[in-house]
Amino acid sequence: MKIVLIVSFSNTEVRENLAFKKDSKFLHKLLKVFRLPDRVLNFWDSAPWANNIISFFEKKEDVELHVISPHIRLKDSIEEFSLRGVKYYFYSTEVTSFLRILNCYPVWKRLQRSGHYVSKIVNGIKPDLVLLSGSEDAASSVSILSVNDCPSICLCQTVYNNPEREKYNKPNRLIQGMEMDIFSQLQYFGVYCGMHYKLLKQYRPDAAIFK
C-alpha cells in the first residue's frame, strides 16, 4: 500500500540530506522592508510528532511511505532522498510563506506554490492514500486542495476555527479561510479530542470523523 504523508517538519537528520542555498543578504533586506524577523530564514527542528508517525509506518512491511514537506532555502525547488526505506520529498516554501503578508486567503490561494509542487509529486507517486497532518499550517496544509483522484484524510492537530480562540488572541484570517476550505473539500478527518470532534461536526456534519 502506497501512503503519502504531507507534514511540515524538519530535523537534523533530514537537513543532512538536503542541499541548501547560501544565506542571502537580499532576503534579509527584504525581511526588514516588510518588518519580518530574520529568524524565518534560520533552520530549526520542528514538529517532532512527525517523527513518531514516520517511525510507525517504517515498521509496516506492507506500507510504502512517501513523506512530503516544505522547507526553506532549498537549492532546488524540490529535493528528494530515501532513508530507511522511506522516500522524502522537500519543496521550497519561500514564496508561499512570504505571500502570507497579503493576509487575504482567496488571493494567497491563487498565488501560493505549495499546491503546485505537491500535486506534481503526488501524481508521480500515484498513492493509495494521502494523509495530511494538520489543517492549520500555511506552508503544507493548503497543498491537499490540489490533490485530486486519490482518497485523502486530514489528521487535525487542532481546530483553528475555534470561537474560543478570539477570547485570547486575534486569529489569522488567512489560516481561518484555508482551514475552512479544507473542511469543506475533504470527506475524512481524524481528531484527538472530543472538543475538536464537536467543532468539526458543526462545520461538516456529513464528514466521516475518527477519534
Tab-separated table of N, CA, C and O in Angstrom, residues 156-160 162 191-202 209:
chain	number	residue	atom	x	y	z
A	156	CYS	N	-6.361	16.263	12.223
A	156	CYS	CA	-6.416	17.619	12.775
A	156	CYS	C	-5.726	17.685	14.131
A	156	CYS	O	-6.215	17.108	15.105
A	157	GLN	N	-4.607	18.369	14.175
A	157	GLN	CA	-3.908	18.553	15.450
A	157	GLN	C	-4.676	19.510	16.349
A	157	GLN	O	-4.576	19.445	17.569
A	158	THR	N	-5.428	20.405	15.723
A	158	THR	CA	-6.299	21.340	16.420
A	158	THR	C	-7.407	21.727	15.455
A	158	THR	O	-7.427	21.264	14.307
A	159	VAL	N	-8.338	22.548	15.899
A	159	VAL	CA	-9.296	23.189	15.007
A	159	VAL	C	-9.091	24.684	15.192
A	159	VAL	O	-9.462	25.261	16.210
A	160	TYR	N	-8.419	25.285	14.205
A	160	TYR	CA	-8.063	26.707	14.330
A	160	TYR	C	-9.300	27.584	14.414
A	160	TYR	O	-9.324	28.597	15.115
A	162	ASN	N	-11.830	27.884	16.090
A	162	ASN	CA	-12.474	27.660	17.374
A	162	ASN	C	-12.912	29.020	17.922
A	162	ASN	O	-12.068	29.894	18.137
A	191	VAL	N	-9.397	13.321	14.620
A	191	VAL	CA	-9.201	14.306	15.682
A	191	VAL	C	-8.713	13.593	16.939
A	191	VAL	O	-8.853	12.365	17.068
A	192	TYR	N	-8.170	14.374	17.875
A	192	TYR	CA	-7.567	13.782	19.062
A	192	TYR	C	-8.363	14.012	20.343
A	192	TYR	O	-8.000	13.499	21.394
A	193	CYS	N	-9.441	14.799	20.267
A	193	CYS	CA	-10.227	15.050	21.483
A	193	CYS	C	-11.679	15.346	21.127
A	193	CYS	O	-12.008	15.684	19.988
A	194	GLY	N	-12.551	15.226	22.131
A	194	GLY	CA	-13.971	15.425	21.929
A	194	GLY	C	-14.335	16.833	21.510
A	194	GLY	O	-15.265	17.040	20.721
A	195	MET	N	-13.608	17.834	22.022
A	195	MET	CA	-13.892	19.217	21.667
A	195	MET	C	-13.714	19.446	20.175
A	195	MET	O	-14.560	20.071	19.518
A	196	HIS	N	-12.611	18.940	19.608
A	196	HIS	CA	-12.369	19.106	18.192
A	196	HIS	C	-13.379	18.319	17.359
A	196	HIS	O	-13.786	18.760	16.275
A	197	TYR	N	-13.794	17.177	17.884
A	197	TYR	CA	-14.817	16.377	17.191
A	197	TYR	C	-16.120	17.175	17.066
A	197	TYR	O	-16.720	17.248	15.990
A	198	LYS	N	-16.547	17.789	18.158
A	198	LYS	CA	-17.794	18.562	18.155
A	198	LYS	C	-17.702	19.778	17.236
A	198	LYS	O	-18.647	20.092	16.505
A	199	LEU	N	-16.549	20.474	17.276
A	199	LEU	CA	-16.372	21.642	16.415
A	199	LEU	C	-16.420	21.260	14.942
A	199	LEU	O	-17.100	21.907	14.130
A	200	LEU	N	-15.716	20.191	14.603
A	200	LEU	CA	-15.664	19.775	13.201
A	200	LEU	C	-17.027	19.284	12.728
A	200	LEU	O	-17.420	19.527	11.577
A	201	LYS	N	-17.764	18.630	13.616
A	201	LYS	CA	-19.106	18.173	13.271
A	201	LYS	C	-20.042	19.352	12.995
A	201	LYS	O	-20.964	19.256	12.180
A	202	GLN	N	-19.814	20.472	13.674
A	202	GLN	CA	-20.609	21.670	13.418
A	202	GLN	C	-20.357	22.206	12.005
A	202	GLN	O	-21.272	22.642	11.316
A	209	ILE	N	-15.588	11.397	10.682
A	209	ILE	CA	-14.593	11.896	11.625
A	209	ILE	C	-14.221	10.793	12.609
A	209	ILE	O	-15.091	10.225	13.273
